[in-house]
């Protein structure tokens, strides 16, 4: 219902150019078709709201806020992203597993903003693609200092012009990238969690001490790519960016595996973020 309401209360100025082609319900039913072990009903019950921005193919960019407990006026904020690479399907379903946990209200010592599928056009392409509908790797398109000096040359030389890793014609050329940047600017997270697959490791960018493990994922830094979220938010904005690489792109972790990742994430946040002085 909240998702429906959010669609209805869009400012009319945005309606003409930014009306999504399909709503949250269509997205949830489409996910259930694509993702193994994904049930549409919890997604429908997740009360996802549609942003004013839409994807290249005018699919909704969906999110859900979980505010901190009433009385906590200055909570630390955590931004969670799934599916920035559209063919890493497990990275979407695990975020929906966490939405179920967040709905319990047990984690309201933080304010959460959750973006479960940040590249819907890639996910719903047939077959799913890493890149968005413009053929851009969104995780190489962030407007970081290294983008203008290195993104295209890195792509041509180091990535050998791999079409799956094209950083775009310019920094933040893509609506999905601009939407994520907008979320970072508006929500002002104290930590960002982004989920990928299939390397089965944990990566970290930012000045803080990284977690050594989250559940069955062990810390194994994989380096910096120009225009990646880690480079943009971790190095440039100095926010902790926790990157999970699940071990399989098409098979979700079990509920107990994702629950252990979640428990370790919370204990790292409690140790590292909750006690940190206010950043704003
Ligand atoms: Zn990825």
mmCIF file of C-alpha atoms and ligand atoms in Angstrom:
data_model
loop_
_atom_site.group_PDB
_atom_site.id
_atom_site.type_symbol
_atom_site.label_atom_id
_atom_site.label_comp_id
_atom_site.label_asym_id
_atom_site.label_seq_id
_atom_site.Cartn_x
_atom_site.Cartn_y
_atom_site.Cartn_z
ATOM 1 C CA UNK A 1 0.000 0.000 0.000
ATOM 2 C CA UNK A 2 2.803 2.429 0.853
ATOM 3 C CA UNK A 3 4.379 1.788 -2.531
ATOM 4 C CA UNK A 4 1.079 2.482 -4.211
ATOM 5 C CA UNK A 5 0.624 5.632 -2.177
ATOM 6 C CA UNK A 6 4.087 6.830 -3.049
ATOM 7 C CA UNK A 7 3.217 6.442 -6.705
ATOM 8 C CA UNK A 8 0.004 8.364 -6.248
ATOM 9 C CA UNK A 9 1.575 11.275 -4.422
ATOM 10 C CA UNK A 10 4.329 11.968 -6.908
ATOM 11 C CA UNK A 11 4.520 15.615 -7.792
ATOM 12 C CA UNK A 12 2.714 16.042 -11.089
ATOM 13 C CA UNK A 13 5.741 17.845 -12.525
ATOM 14 C CA UNK A 14 7.549 14.510 -12.610
ATOM 15 C CA UNK A 15 4.636 12.474 -13.846
ATOM 16 C CA UNK A 16 4.963 13.183 -17.538
ATOM 17 C CA UNK A 17 8.619 12.363 -18.002
ATOM 18 C CA UNK A 18 9.336 9.991 -15.127
ATOM 19 C CA UNK A 19 6.335 7.731 -14.772
ATOM 20 C CA UNK A 20 7.686 4.194 -14.508
ATOM 21 C CA UNK A 21 6.478 1.663 -17.030
ATOM 22 C CA UNK A 22 5.761 -0.888 -14.335
ATOM 23 C CA UNK A 23 5.128 -0.599 -10.614
ATOM 24 C CA UNK A 24 6.489 -2.363 -7.580
ATOM 25 C CA UNK A 25 3.976 -5.192 -7.949
ATOM 26 C CA UNK A 26 5.134 -5.991 -11.485
ATOM 27 C CA UNK A 27 8.722 -5.857 -10.264
ATOM 28 C CA UNK A 28 8.041 -8.308 -7.426
ATOM 29 C CA UNK A 29 6.250 -10.763 -9.708
ATOM 30 C CA UNK A 30 9.043 -10.453 -12.280
ATOM 31 C CA UNK A 31 11.657 -11.156 -9.604
ATOM 32 C CA UNK A 32 9.783 -14.289 -8.554
ATOM 33 C CA UNK A 33 10.018 -15.520 -12.161
ATOM 34 C CA UNK A 34 13.736 -14.791 -12.399
ATOM 35 C CA UNK A 35 15.102 -15.651 -8.975
ATOM 36 C CA UNK A 36 15.301 -19.142 -7.675
ATOM 37 C CA UNK A 37 13.756 -19.456 -4.205
ATOM 38 C CA UNK A 38 12.273 -15.967 -4.435
ATOM 39 C CA UNK A 39 8.717 -15.574 -3.256
ATOM 40 C CA UNK A 40 6.737 -12.614 -4.615
ATOM 41 C CA UNK A 41 4.667 -12.171 -1.476
ATOM 42 C CA UNK A 42 7.398 -10.946 0.915
ATOM 43 C CA UNK A 43 8.478 -8.544 -1.838
ATOM 44 C CA UNK A 44 4.898 -7.310 -2.195
ATOM 45 C CA UNK A 45 4.726 -6.992 1.585
ATOM 46 C CA UNK A 46 8.015 -5.081 1.689
ATOM 47 C CA UNK A 47 6.142 -1.835 0.981
ATOM 48 C CA UNK A 48 8.736 -0.624 -1.471
ATOM 49 C CA UNK A 49 8.414 2.977 -2.571
ATOM 50 C CA UNK A 50 9.237 4.186 -6.061
ATOM 51 C CA UNK A 51 11.735 7.014 -6.406
ATOM 52 C CA UNK A 52 11.027 9.997 -8.631
ATOM 53 C CA UNK A 53 13.860 8.845 -10.854
ATOM 54 C CA UNK A 54 13.427 5.850 -13.127
ATOM 55 C CA UNK A 55 15.816 3.571 -14.988
ATOM 56 C CA UNK A 56 16.791 4.042 -18.652
ATOM 57 C CA UNK A 57 13.865 1.807 -19.666
ATOM 58 C CA UNK A 58 11.597 3.632 -17.209
ATOM 59 C CA UNK A 59 11.432 0.860 -14.659
ATOM 60 C CA UNK A 60 10.882 2.085 -11.096
ATOM 61 C CA UNK A 61 13.867 2.543 -8.828
ATOM 62 C CA UNK A 62 12.571 1.072 -5.600
ATOM 63 C CA UNK A 63 13.594 1.680 -2.027
ATOM 64 C CA UNK A 64 12.417 1.232 1.526
ATOM 65 C CA UNK A 65 13.265 3.342 4.549
ATOM 66 C CA UNK A 66 13.382 1.885 8.038
ATOM 67 C CA UNK A 67 13.595 4.858 10.411
ATOM 68 C CA UNK A 68 15.404 4.682 13.713
ATOM 69 C CA UNK A 69 13.437 4.315 16.930
ATOM 70 C CA UNK A 70 11.412 7.322 17.976
ATOM 71 C CA UNK A 71 13.467 9.352 20.404
ATOM 72 C CA UNK A 72 16.732 8.669 18.612
ATOM 73 C CA UNK A 73 17.085 12.045 16.956
ATOM 74 C CA UNK A 74 20.567 11.530 15.537
ATOM 75 C CA UNK A 75 20.831 7.892 14.541
ATOM 76 C CA UNK A 76 23.707 6.563 12.481
ATOM 77 C CA UNK A 77 22.529 5.753 8.988
ATOM 78 C CA UNK A 78 23.160 2.710 6.840
ATOM 79 C CA UNK A 79 22.513 2.514 3.099
ATOM 80 C CA UNK A 80 22.118 -0.991 1.620
ATOM 81 C CA UNK A 81 22.285 -1.677 -2.138
ATOM 82 C CA UNK A 82 21.565 -4.839 -4.069
ATOM 83 C CA UNK A 83 21.820 -5.738 -7.725
ATOM 84 C CA UNK A 84 23.960 -2.954 -9.141
ATOM 85 C CA UNK A 85 25.102 -5.656 -11.558
ATOM 86 C CA UNK A 86 21.883 -6.992 -13.043
ATOM 87 C CA UNK A 87 23.090 -10.556 -13.596
ATOM 88 C CA UNK A 88 24.059 -11.065 -9.941
ATOM 89 C CA UNK A 89 20.593 -12.182 -8.925
ATOM 90 C CA UNK A 90 21.496 -13.479 -5.468
ATOM 91 C CA UNK A 91 22.596 -9.962 -4.535
ATOM 92 C CA UNK A 92 18.971 -8.879 -4.850
ATOM 93 C CA UNK A 93 17.356 -11.773 -3.025
ATOM 94 C CA UNK A 94 19.685 -11.506 -0.029
ATOM 95 C CA UNK A 95 18.686 -7.861 0.403
ATOM 96 C CA UNK A 96 15.038 -8.933 0.491
ATOM 97 C CA UNK A 97 15.986 -11.447 3.200
ATOM 98 C CA UNK A 98 17.423 -8.548 5.183
ATOM 99 C CA UNK A 99 14.302 -6.448 4.599
ATOM 100 C CA UNK A 100 12.405 -9.244 6.371
ATOM 101 C CA UNK A 101 14.799 -8.926 9.314
ATOM 102 C CA UNK A 102 14.510 -5.132 9.350
ATOM 103 C CA UNK A 103 10.731 -5.357 9.466
ATOM 104 C CA UNK A 104 11.056 -6.918 12.926
ATOM 105 C CA UNK A 105 12.058 -3.487 14.262
ATOM 106 C CA UNK A 106 14.973 -5.059 16.173
ATOM 107 C CA UNK A 107 17.569 -2.982 14.338
ATOM 108 C CA UNK A 108 16.065 0.455 14.795
ATOM 109 C CA UNK A 109 19.113 1.710 16.627
ATOM 110 C CA UNK A 110 20.099 2.697 13.072
ATOM 111 C CA UNK A 111 18.198 4.427 10.287
ATOM 112 C CA UNK A 112 18.239 2.256 7.176
ATOM 113 C CA UNK A 113 17.638 3.005 3.523
ATOM 114 C CA UNK A 114 17.475 -0.116 1.377
ATOM 115 C CA UNK A 115 17.700 -0.150 -2.445
ATOM 116 C CA UNK A 116 17.180 -3.828 -3.293
ATOM 117 C CA UNK A 117 17.624 -3.681 -7.063
ATOM 118 C CA UNK A 118 19.585 -0.722 -8.342
ATOM 119 C CA UNK A 119 19.893 -1.978 -11.931
ATOM 120 C CA UNK A 120 16.403 -3.244 -12.811
ATOM 121 C CA UNK A 121 16.907 -3.032 -16.583
ATOM 122 C CA UNK A 122 19.973 -5.286 -16.370
ATOM 123 C CA UNK A 123 18.175 -7.762 -14.145
ATOM 124 C CA UNK A 124 15.077 -7.953 -16.345
ATOM 125 C CA UNK A 125 16.980 -8.146 -19.648
ATOM 126 C CA UNK A 126 16.799 -11.572 -21.305
ATOM 127 C CA UNK A 127 19.229 -12.883 -20.318
ATOM 128 C CA UNK A 128 20.086 -10.648 -17.364
ATOM 129 C CA UNK A 129 23.063 -8.383 -17.945
ATOM 130 C CA UNK A 130 25.726 -6.911 -15.700
ATOM 131 C CA UNK A 131 25.336 -3.533 -17.438
ATOM 132 C CA UNK A 132 22.305 -1.239 -17.624
ATOM 133 C CA UNK A 133 20.139 -0.660 -20.722
ATOM 134 C CA UNK A 134 22.763 1.722 -22.154
ATOM 135 C CA UNK A 135 25.433 -0.964 -21.812
ATOM 136 C CA UNK A 136 27.141 0.849 -18.933
ATOM 137 C CA UNK A 137 28.646 -0.870 -15.895
ATOM 138 C CA UNK A 138 27.045 1.270 -13.185
ATOM 139 C CA UNK A 139 29.807 0.294 -10.773
ATOM 140 C CA UNK A 140 32.319 2.075 -13.031
ATOM 141 C CA UNK A 141 30.121 5.150 -13.627
ATOM 142 C CA UNK A 142 30.325 6.936 -10.261
ATOM 143 C CA UNK A 143 31.577 10.552 -10.388
ATOM 144 C CA UNK A 144 34.823 9.994 -8.518
ATOM 145 C CA UNK A 145 38.009 12.011 -8.959
ATOM 146 C CA UNK A 146 39.567 9.063 -10.800
ATOM 147 C CA UNK A 147 36.719 8.802 -13.327
ATOM 148 C CA UNK A 148 37.791 11.621 -15.648
ATOM 149 C CA UNK A 149 41.485 10.803 -15.533
ATOM 150 C CA UNK A 150 41.365 7.016 -15.545
ATOM 151 C CA UNK A 151 37.990 5.355 -16.161
ATOM 152 C CA UNK A 152 38.096 5.124 -19.950
ATOM 153 C CA UNK A 153 41.825 4.432 -20.195
ATOM 154 C CA UNK A 154 41.567 1.781 -17.474
ATOM 155 C CA UNK A 155 38.684 0.187 -19.362
ATOM 156 C CA UNK A 156 40.551 0.180 -22.682
ATOM 157 C CA UNK A 157 43.905 -0.987 -21.291
ATOM 158 C CA UNK A 158 43.272 -3.041 -18.159
ATOM 159 C CA UNK A 159 39.770 -4.336 -18.965
ATOM 160 C CA UNK A 160 40.686 -4.763 -22.665
ATOM 161 C CA UNK A 161 37.518 -2.954 -23.722
ATOM 162 C CA UNK A 162 35.302 -5.594 -22.062
ATOM 163 C CA UNK A 163 31.733 -4.498 -22.839
ATOM 164 C CA UNK A 164 30.624 -5.748 -19.437
ATOM 165 C CA UNK A 165 32.851 -3.163 -17.785
ATOM 166 C CA UNK A 166 32.225 -0.057 -19.925
ATOM 167 C CA UNK A 167 32.260 2.984 -17.603
ATOM 168 C CA UNK A 168 30.031 5.182 -19.790
ATOM 169 C CA UNK A 169 30.746 8.255 -21.883
ATOM 170 C CA UNK A 170 31.000 10.494 -18.845
ATOM 171 C CA UNK A 171 30.883 10.215 -15.055
ATOM 172 C CA UNK A 172 27.352 9.704 -13.723
ATOM 173 C CA UNK A 173 25.988 9.542 -17.265
ATOM 174 C CA UNK A 174 23.372 6.995 -16.166
ATOM 175 C CA UNK A 175 20.099 7.709 -14.322
ATOM 176 C CA UNK A 176 20.621 4.741 -12.008
ATOM 177 C CA UNK A 177 24.066 6.039 -10.987
ATOM 178 C CA UNK A 178 22.711 9.544 -10.453
ATOM 179 C CA UNK A 179 19.912 8.135 -8.300
ATOM 180 C CA UNK A 180 22.372 6.277 -6.049
ATOM 181 C CA UNK A 181 24.548 9.403 -5.766
ATOM 182 C CA UNK A 182 21.430 11.368 -4.849
ATOM 183 C CA UNK A 183 20.641 8.837 -2.112
ATOM 184 C CA UNK A 184 24.149 9.227 -0.697
ATOM 185 C CA UNK A 185 23.836 13.027 -0.755
ATOM 186 C CA UNK A 186 20.334 13.123 0.735
ATOM 187 C CA UNK A 187 20.451 10.235 3.200
ATOM 188 C CA UNK A 188 24.052 10.952 4.269
ATOM 189 C CA UNK A 189 24.868 7.400 5.292
ATOM 190 C CA UNK A 190 27.515 6.598 7.894
ATOM 191 C CA UNK A 191 28.094 3.249 6.174
ATOM 192 C CA UNK A 192 27.223 1.696 2.817
ATOM 193 C CA UNK A 193 26.675 -2.011 2.222
ATOM 194 C CA UNK A 194 26.645 -3.181 -1.397
ATOM 195 C CA UNK A 195 26.075 -6.757 -2.511
ATOM 196 C CA UNK A 196 27.607 -8.534 -5.514
ATOM 197 C CA UNK A 197 28.404 -12.081 -6.647
ATOM 198 C CA UNK A 198 30.077 -14.525 -7.425
ATOM 199 C CA UNK A 199 33.557 -14.200 -5.899
ATOM 200 C CA UNK A 200 32.700 -15.441 -2.411
ATOM 201 C CA UNK A 201 34.671 -12.810 -0.526
ATOM 202 C CA UNK A 202 34.322 -9.613 1.445
ATOM 203 C CA UNK A 203 35.846 -6.331 0.226
ATOM 204 C CA UNK A 204 36.091 -3.004 2.000
ATOM 205 C CA UNK A 205 36.915 0.584 1.093
ATOM 206 C CA UNK A 206 37.198 3.505 3.469
ATOM 207 C CA UNK A 207 39.403 4.688 6.315
ATOM 208 C CA UNK A 208 37.864 2.493 9.047
ATOM 209 C CA UNK A 209 39.077 -0.913 10.227
ATOM 210 C CA UNK A 210 37.299 -3.410 7.993
ATOM 211 C CA UNK A 211 35.385 -6.413 9.278
ATOM 212 C CA UNK A 212 37.549 -9.526 8.995
ATOM 213 C CA UNK A 213 34.580 -11.658 8.045
ATOM 214 C CA UNK A 214 30.837 -11.423 7.591
ATOM 215 C CA UNK A 215 29.290 -14.854 7.990
ATOM 216 C CA UNK A 216 31.061 -17.220 5.584
ATOM 217 C CA UNK A 217 32.663 -14.340 3.627
ATOM 218 C CA UNK A 218 36.261 -13.530 4.531
ATOM 219 C CA UNK A 219 37.983 -10.187 3.939
ATOM 220 C CA UNK A 220 40.003 -10.242 0.734
ATOM 221 C CA UNK A 221 40.495 -6.747 -0.711
ATOM 222 C CA UNK A 222 40.175 -6.776 -4.489
ATOM 223 C CA UNK A 223 41.596 -3.350 -5.270
ATOM 224 C CA UNK A 224 40.144 -0.154 -6.603
ATOM 225 C CA UNK A 225 38.452 0.434 -9.946
ATOM 226 C CA UNK A 226 38.012 3.982 -11.295
ATOM 227 C CA UNK A 227 34.365 5.010 -11.025
ATOM 228 C CA UNK A 228 33.352 2.190 -8.688
ATOM 229 C CA UNK A 229 31.192 2.823 -5.631
ATOM 230 C CA UNK A 230 34.152 1.826 -3.452
ATOM 231 C CA UNK A 231 36.354 4.412 -5.111
ATOM 232 C CA UNK A 232 33.664 7.099 -5.084
ATOM 233 C CA UNK A 233 32.210 6.674 -1.606
ATOM 234 C CA UNK A 234 35.017 4.799 0.163
ATOM 235 C CA UNK A 235 38.117 6.643 -1.017
ATOM 236 C CA UNK A 236 36.704 9.982 -2.053
ATOM 237 C CA UNK A 237 33.894 10.551 0.470
ATOM 238 C CA UNK A 238 35.680 8.492 3.159
ATOM 239 C CA UNK A 239 32.577 6.483 3.975
ATOM 240 C CA UNK A 240 32.980 2.827 4.866
ATOM 241 C CA UNK A 241 31.831 0.785 1.859
ATOM 242 C CA UNK A 242 31.346 -2.891 2.676
ATOM 243 C CA UNK A 243 31.178 -4.961 -0.490
ATOM 244 C CA UNK A 244 29.847 -8.478 -0.179
ATOM 245 C CA UNK A 245 30.635 -10.888 -2.985
ATOM 246 C CA UNK A 246 28.301 -13.838 -2.562
ATOM 247 C CA UNK A 247 29.681 -17.139 -3.855
ATOM 248 C CA UNK A 248 26.989 -17.788 -6.475
ATOM 249 C CA UNK A 249 25.140 -15.322 -8.692
ATOM 250 C CA UNK A 250 22.010 -17.392 -9.245
ATOM 251 C CA UNK A 251 21.591 -19.223 -5.941
ATOM 252 C CA UNK A 252 20.752 -17.228 -2.839
ATOM 253 C CA UNK A 253 22.410 -17.885 0.485
ATOM 254 C CA UNK A 254 20.249 -19.892 2.861
ATOM 255 C CA UNK A 255 18.326 -17.960 5.485
ATOM 256 C CA UNK A 256 20.829 -19.074 8.120
ATOM 257 C CA UNK A 257 23.815 -18.007 5.961
ATOM 258 C CA UNK A 258 22.348 -14.576 5.242
ATOM 259 C CA UNK A 259 21.351 -14.291 8.911
ATOM 260 C CA UNK A 260 24.960 -14.904 9.999
ATOM 261 C CA UNK A 261 26.206 -12.282 7.531
ATOM 262 C CA UNK A 262 23.631 -9.899 8.960
ATOM 263 C CA UNK A 263 24.607 -10.635 12.576
ATOM 264 C CA UNK A 264 28.305 -10.025 11.839
ATOM 265 C CA UNK A 265 27.444 -6.843 9.930
ATOM 266 C CA UNK A 266 25.479 -5.533 12.898
ATOM 267 C CA UNK A 267 28.253 -6.326 15.321
ATOM 268 C CA UNK A 268 30.770 -4.513 13.060
ATOM 269 C CA UNK A 269 28.433 -1.511 12.793
ATOM 270 C CA UNK A 270 27.966 -1.508 16.577
ATOM 271 C CA UNK A 271 31.740 -1.596 17.127
ATOM 272 C CA UNK A 272 32.779 0.810 14.407
ATOM 273 C CA UNK A 273 29.951 3.123 13.439
ATOM 274 C CA UNK A 274 27.693 3.429 16.459
ATOM 275 C CA UNK A 275 30.498 4.760 18.647
ATOM 276 C CA UNK A 276 32.067 7.032 16.046
ATOM 277 C CA UNK A 277 31.642 10.760 16.508
ATOM 278 C CA UNK A 278 28.891 12.322 14.407
ATOM 279 C CA UNK A 279 30.097 12.958 10.891
ATOM 280 C CA UNK A 280 27.613 15.721 10.221
HETATM 281 ZN ZN1 LIG B 1 29.099 -7.252 -9.264
#
